[in-house]
Short mmCIF file of C-alpha atoms in Angstrom, two decimals:
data_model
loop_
_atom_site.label_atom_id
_atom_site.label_comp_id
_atom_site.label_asym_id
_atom_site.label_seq_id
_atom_site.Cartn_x
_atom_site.Cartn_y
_atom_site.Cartn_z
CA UNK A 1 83.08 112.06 230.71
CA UNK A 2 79.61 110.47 229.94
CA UNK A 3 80.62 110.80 225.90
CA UNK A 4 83.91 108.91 226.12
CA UNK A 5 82.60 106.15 228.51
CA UNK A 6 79.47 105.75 225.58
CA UNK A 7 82.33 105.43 223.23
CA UNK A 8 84.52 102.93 225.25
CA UNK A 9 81.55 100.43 226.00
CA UNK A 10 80.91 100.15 221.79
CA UNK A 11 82.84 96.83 220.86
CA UNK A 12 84.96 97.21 217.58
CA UNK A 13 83.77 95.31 214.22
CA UNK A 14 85.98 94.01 211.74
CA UNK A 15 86.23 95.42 208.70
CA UNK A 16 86.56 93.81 205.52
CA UNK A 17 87.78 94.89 202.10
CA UNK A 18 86.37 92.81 199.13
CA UNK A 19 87.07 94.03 195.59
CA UNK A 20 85.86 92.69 192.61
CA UNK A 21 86.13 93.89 188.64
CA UNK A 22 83.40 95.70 186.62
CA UNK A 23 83.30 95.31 182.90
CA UNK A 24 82.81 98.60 181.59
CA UNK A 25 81.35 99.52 178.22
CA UNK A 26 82.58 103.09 176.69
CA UNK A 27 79.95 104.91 174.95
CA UNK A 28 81.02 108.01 172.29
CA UNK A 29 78.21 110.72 171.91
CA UNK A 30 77.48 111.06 168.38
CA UNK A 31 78.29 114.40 168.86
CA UNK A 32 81.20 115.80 170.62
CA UNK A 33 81.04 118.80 172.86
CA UNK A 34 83.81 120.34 170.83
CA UNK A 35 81.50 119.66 167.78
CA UNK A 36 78.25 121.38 168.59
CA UNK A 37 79.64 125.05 167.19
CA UNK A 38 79.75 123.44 163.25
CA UNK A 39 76.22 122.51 163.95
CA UNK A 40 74.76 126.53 162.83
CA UNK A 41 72.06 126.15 165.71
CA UNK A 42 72.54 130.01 166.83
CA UNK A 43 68.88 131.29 167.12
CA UNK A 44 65.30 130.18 167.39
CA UNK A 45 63.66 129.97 163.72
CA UNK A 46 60.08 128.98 164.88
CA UNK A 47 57.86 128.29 167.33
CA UNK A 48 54.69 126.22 167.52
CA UNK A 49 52.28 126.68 170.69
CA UNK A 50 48.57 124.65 171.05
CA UNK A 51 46.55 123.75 174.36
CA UNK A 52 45.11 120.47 174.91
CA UNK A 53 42.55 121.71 178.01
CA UNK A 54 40.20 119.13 178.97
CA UNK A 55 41.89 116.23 178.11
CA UNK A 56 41.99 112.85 179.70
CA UNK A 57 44.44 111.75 182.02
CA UNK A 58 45.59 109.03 178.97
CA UNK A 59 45.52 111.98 176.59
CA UNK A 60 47.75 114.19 178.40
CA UNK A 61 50.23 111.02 179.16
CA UNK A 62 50.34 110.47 175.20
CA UNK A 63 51.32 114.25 174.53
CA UNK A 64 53.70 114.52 176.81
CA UNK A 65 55.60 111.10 176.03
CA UNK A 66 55.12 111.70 172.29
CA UNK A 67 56.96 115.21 172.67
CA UNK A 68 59.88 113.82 174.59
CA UNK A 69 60.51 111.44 171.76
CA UNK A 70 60.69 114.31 169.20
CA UNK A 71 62.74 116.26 172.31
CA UNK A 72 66.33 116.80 170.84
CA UNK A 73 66.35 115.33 167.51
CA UNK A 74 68.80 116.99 165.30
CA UNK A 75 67.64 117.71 161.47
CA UNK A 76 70.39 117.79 159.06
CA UNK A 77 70.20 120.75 156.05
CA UNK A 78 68.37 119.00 152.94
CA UNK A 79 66.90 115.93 155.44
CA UNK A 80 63.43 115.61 155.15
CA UNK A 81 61.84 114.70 158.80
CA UNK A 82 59.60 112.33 159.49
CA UNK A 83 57.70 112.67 162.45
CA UNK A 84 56.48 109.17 162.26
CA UNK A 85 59.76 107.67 161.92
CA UNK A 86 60.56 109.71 164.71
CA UNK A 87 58.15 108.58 166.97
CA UNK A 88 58.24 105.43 166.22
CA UNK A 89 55.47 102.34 167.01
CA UNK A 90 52.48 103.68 168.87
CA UNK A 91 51.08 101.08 170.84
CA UNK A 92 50.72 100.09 174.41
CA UNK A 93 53.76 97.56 173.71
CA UNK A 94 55.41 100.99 173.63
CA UNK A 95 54.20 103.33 176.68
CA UNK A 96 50.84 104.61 175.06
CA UNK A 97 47.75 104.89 176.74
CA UNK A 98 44.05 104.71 175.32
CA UNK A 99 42.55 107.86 174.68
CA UNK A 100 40.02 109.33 172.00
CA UNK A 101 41.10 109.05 168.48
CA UNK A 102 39.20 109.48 164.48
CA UNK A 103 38.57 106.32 163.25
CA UNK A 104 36.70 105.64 159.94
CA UNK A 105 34.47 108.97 160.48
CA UNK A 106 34.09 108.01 164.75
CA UNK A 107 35.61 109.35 167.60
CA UNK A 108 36.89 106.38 169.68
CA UNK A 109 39.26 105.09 172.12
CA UNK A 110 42.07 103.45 170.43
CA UNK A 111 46.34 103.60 171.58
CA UNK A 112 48.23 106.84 171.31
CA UNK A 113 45.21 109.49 171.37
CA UNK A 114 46.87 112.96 171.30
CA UNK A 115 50.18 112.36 169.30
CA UNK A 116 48.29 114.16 166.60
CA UNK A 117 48.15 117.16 169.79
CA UNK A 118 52.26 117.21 168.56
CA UNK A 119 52.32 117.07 165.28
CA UNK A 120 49.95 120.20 165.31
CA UNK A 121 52.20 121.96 167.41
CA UNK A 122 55.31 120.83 165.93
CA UNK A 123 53.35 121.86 162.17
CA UNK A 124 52.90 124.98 163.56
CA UNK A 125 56.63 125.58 164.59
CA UNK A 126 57.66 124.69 160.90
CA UNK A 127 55.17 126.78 159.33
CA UNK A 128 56.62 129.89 161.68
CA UNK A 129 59.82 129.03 160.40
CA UNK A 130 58.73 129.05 157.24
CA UNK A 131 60.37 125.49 156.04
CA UNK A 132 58.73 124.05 153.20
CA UNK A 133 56.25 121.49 153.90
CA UNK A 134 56.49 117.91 152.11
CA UNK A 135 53.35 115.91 153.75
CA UNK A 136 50.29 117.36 155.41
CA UNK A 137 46.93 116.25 156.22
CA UNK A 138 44.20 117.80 158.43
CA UNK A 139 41.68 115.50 160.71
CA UNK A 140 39.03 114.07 159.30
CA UNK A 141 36.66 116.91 160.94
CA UNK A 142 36.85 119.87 163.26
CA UNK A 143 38.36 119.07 166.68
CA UNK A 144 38.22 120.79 169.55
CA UNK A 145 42.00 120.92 170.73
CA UNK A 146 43.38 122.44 167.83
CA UNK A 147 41.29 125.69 168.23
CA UNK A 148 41.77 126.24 171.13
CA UNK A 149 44.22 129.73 172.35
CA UNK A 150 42.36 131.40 169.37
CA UNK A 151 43.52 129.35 166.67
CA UNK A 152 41.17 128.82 163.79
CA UNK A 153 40.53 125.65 162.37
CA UNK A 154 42.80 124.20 159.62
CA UNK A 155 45.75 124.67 161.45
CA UNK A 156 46.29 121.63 162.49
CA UNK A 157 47.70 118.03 161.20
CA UNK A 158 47.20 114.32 161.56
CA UNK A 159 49.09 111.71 161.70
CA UNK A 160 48.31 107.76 161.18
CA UNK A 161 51.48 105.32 160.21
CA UNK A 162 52.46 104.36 157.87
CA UNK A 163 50.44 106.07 155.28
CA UNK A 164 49.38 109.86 157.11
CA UNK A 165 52.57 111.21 158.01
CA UNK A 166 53.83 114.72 158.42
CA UNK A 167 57.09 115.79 156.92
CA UNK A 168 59.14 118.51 156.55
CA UNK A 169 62.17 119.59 154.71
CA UNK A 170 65.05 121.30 156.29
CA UNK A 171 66.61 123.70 153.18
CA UNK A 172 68.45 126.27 155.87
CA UNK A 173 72.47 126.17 155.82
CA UNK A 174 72.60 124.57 159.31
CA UNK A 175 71.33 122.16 161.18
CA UNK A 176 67.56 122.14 163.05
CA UNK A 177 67.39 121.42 166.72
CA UNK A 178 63.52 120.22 167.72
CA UNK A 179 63.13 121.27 171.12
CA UNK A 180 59.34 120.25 173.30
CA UNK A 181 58.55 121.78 176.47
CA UNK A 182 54.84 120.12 177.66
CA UNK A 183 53.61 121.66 181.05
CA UNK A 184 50.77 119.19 182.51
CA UNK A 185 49.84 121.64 184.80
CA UNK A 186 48.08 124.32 182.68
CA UNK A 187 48.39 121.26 179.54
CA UNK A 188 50.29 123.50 176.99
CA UNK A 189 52.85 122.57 174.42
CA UNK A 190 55.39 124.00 172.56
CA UNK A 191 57.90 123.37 170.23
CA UNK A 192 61.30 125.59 169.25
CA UNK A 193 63.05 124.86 166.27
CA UNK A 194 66.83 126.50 166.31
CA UNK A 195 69.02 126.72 163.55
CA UNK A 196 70.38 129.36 161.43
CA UNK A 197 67.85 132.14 160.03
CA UNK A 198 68.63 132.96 156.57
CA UNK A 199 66.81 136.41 156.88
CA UNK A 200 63.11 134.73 156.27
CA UNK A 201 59.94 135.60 157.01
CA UNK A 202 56.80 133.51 157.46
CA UNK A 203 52.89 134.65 159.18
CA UNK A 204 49.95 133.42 157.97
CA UNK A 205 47.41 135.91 156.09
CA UNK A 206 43.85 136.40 155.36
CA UNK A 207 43.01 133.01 157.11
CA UNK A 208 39.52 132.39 155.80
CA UNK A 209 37.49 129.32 157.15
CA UNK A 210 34.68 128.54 154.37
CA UNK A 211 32.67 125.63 153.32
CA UNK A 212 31.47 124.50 157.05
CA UNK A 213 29.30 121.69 156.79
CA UNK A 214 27.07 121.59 160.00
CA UNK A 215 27.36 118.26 162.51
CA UNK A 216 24.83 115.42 161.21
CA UNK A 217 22.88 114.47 164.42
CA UNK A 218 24.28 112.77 167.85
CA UNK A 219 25.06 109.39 167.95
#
């Protein structure tokens, strides 16, 4: 028929084998699979949650690659965590985009604006969990990000290496597992923290804001 005289006119190729050898480097997790159950991550201990809603396109890009560098990290019981030794160098040199950031009393463009937007959140998740706090420091004023989904202000923290860090202490029997979720659609974050509960409880009362010193004029 039509199909095998199609077939017949197709002249055959030559096929050729080559081979060749691939050096091959073997890589060993740092955990095993067989592993993770020692580990006492069973539940959720905390959760942190902020908004970030009118942000700039190199805002949103810092929050989201400053969460997946927290994303996973594994907090042994009695390590203290650093979030900016966990981040690391914040920089262009390293993926970070300019975007507004406090600097000496101004708001400016300058690398990394909105990794504070994470260490808020991720501040947030430890004080839910109710893990005792080693370094804290709010922003040098109000801003607008960190009150937003109804929070009031002072619930929030900076972050400016090396000297404004934020730390935390894991003093639970097991170990912490930080876990980020950033959706740039509706720009949310939030951060899970599993471990082990040891049966405590942590929620914030009689939040008062006082002392509010009024704006001095535009600029």
């Amino acid at each position: 028929n039509g199909f095998t005289k199609l077939l017949s006119s197709i002249p055959n190729t030559r096929e050729e084998t080559l081979r060749t050898a691939l050096v091959v480097d073997t890589l060993k997790p740092t955990i095993k699979t067989e592993e993770t159950n020692i580990l006492g991550i069973h539940e959720r201990i905390g959760r942190g949650y902020s908004e970030f809603a009118h942000s700039i396109a190199g805002r949103i890009h810092n929050v989201a690659l400053t969460a997946s560098k927290i994303n996973g990290i594994l907090v042994k019981p009695g390590e203290i965590f650093s979030f900016n030794n966990a981040v690391g160098d914040i920089s262009a040199a390293t993926g970070f985009d300019p975007a507004y950031i406090i600097k000496d009393g101004r708001t400016v463009l300058g690398d990394g604006g909105g990794v504070c937007q994470v260490s808020t959140t991720l501040f947030r998740a430890v004080l839910n969990a109710g893990l005792p706090i080693i370094k804290r420091q709010a922003h040098a004023y109000r801003v607008a990000y960190y009150e937003q989904a109804g929070y009031k202000a002072g619930l929030d923290a900076t972050v400016f290496a090396p000297s404004v860090d934020f730390q935390f202490k894991n003093d639970t029997p097991g170990y912490i597992l930080i876990q980020t979720t950033t959706d740039r659609r509706n720009l949310t974050l939030t951060i899970d923290l599993y471990g082990t509960s040891d049966g405590r409880k942590a929620e914030v009362l009689n939040h008062v804001v006082g002392s509010i010193t009024p704006p001095p004029p535009d600029l």
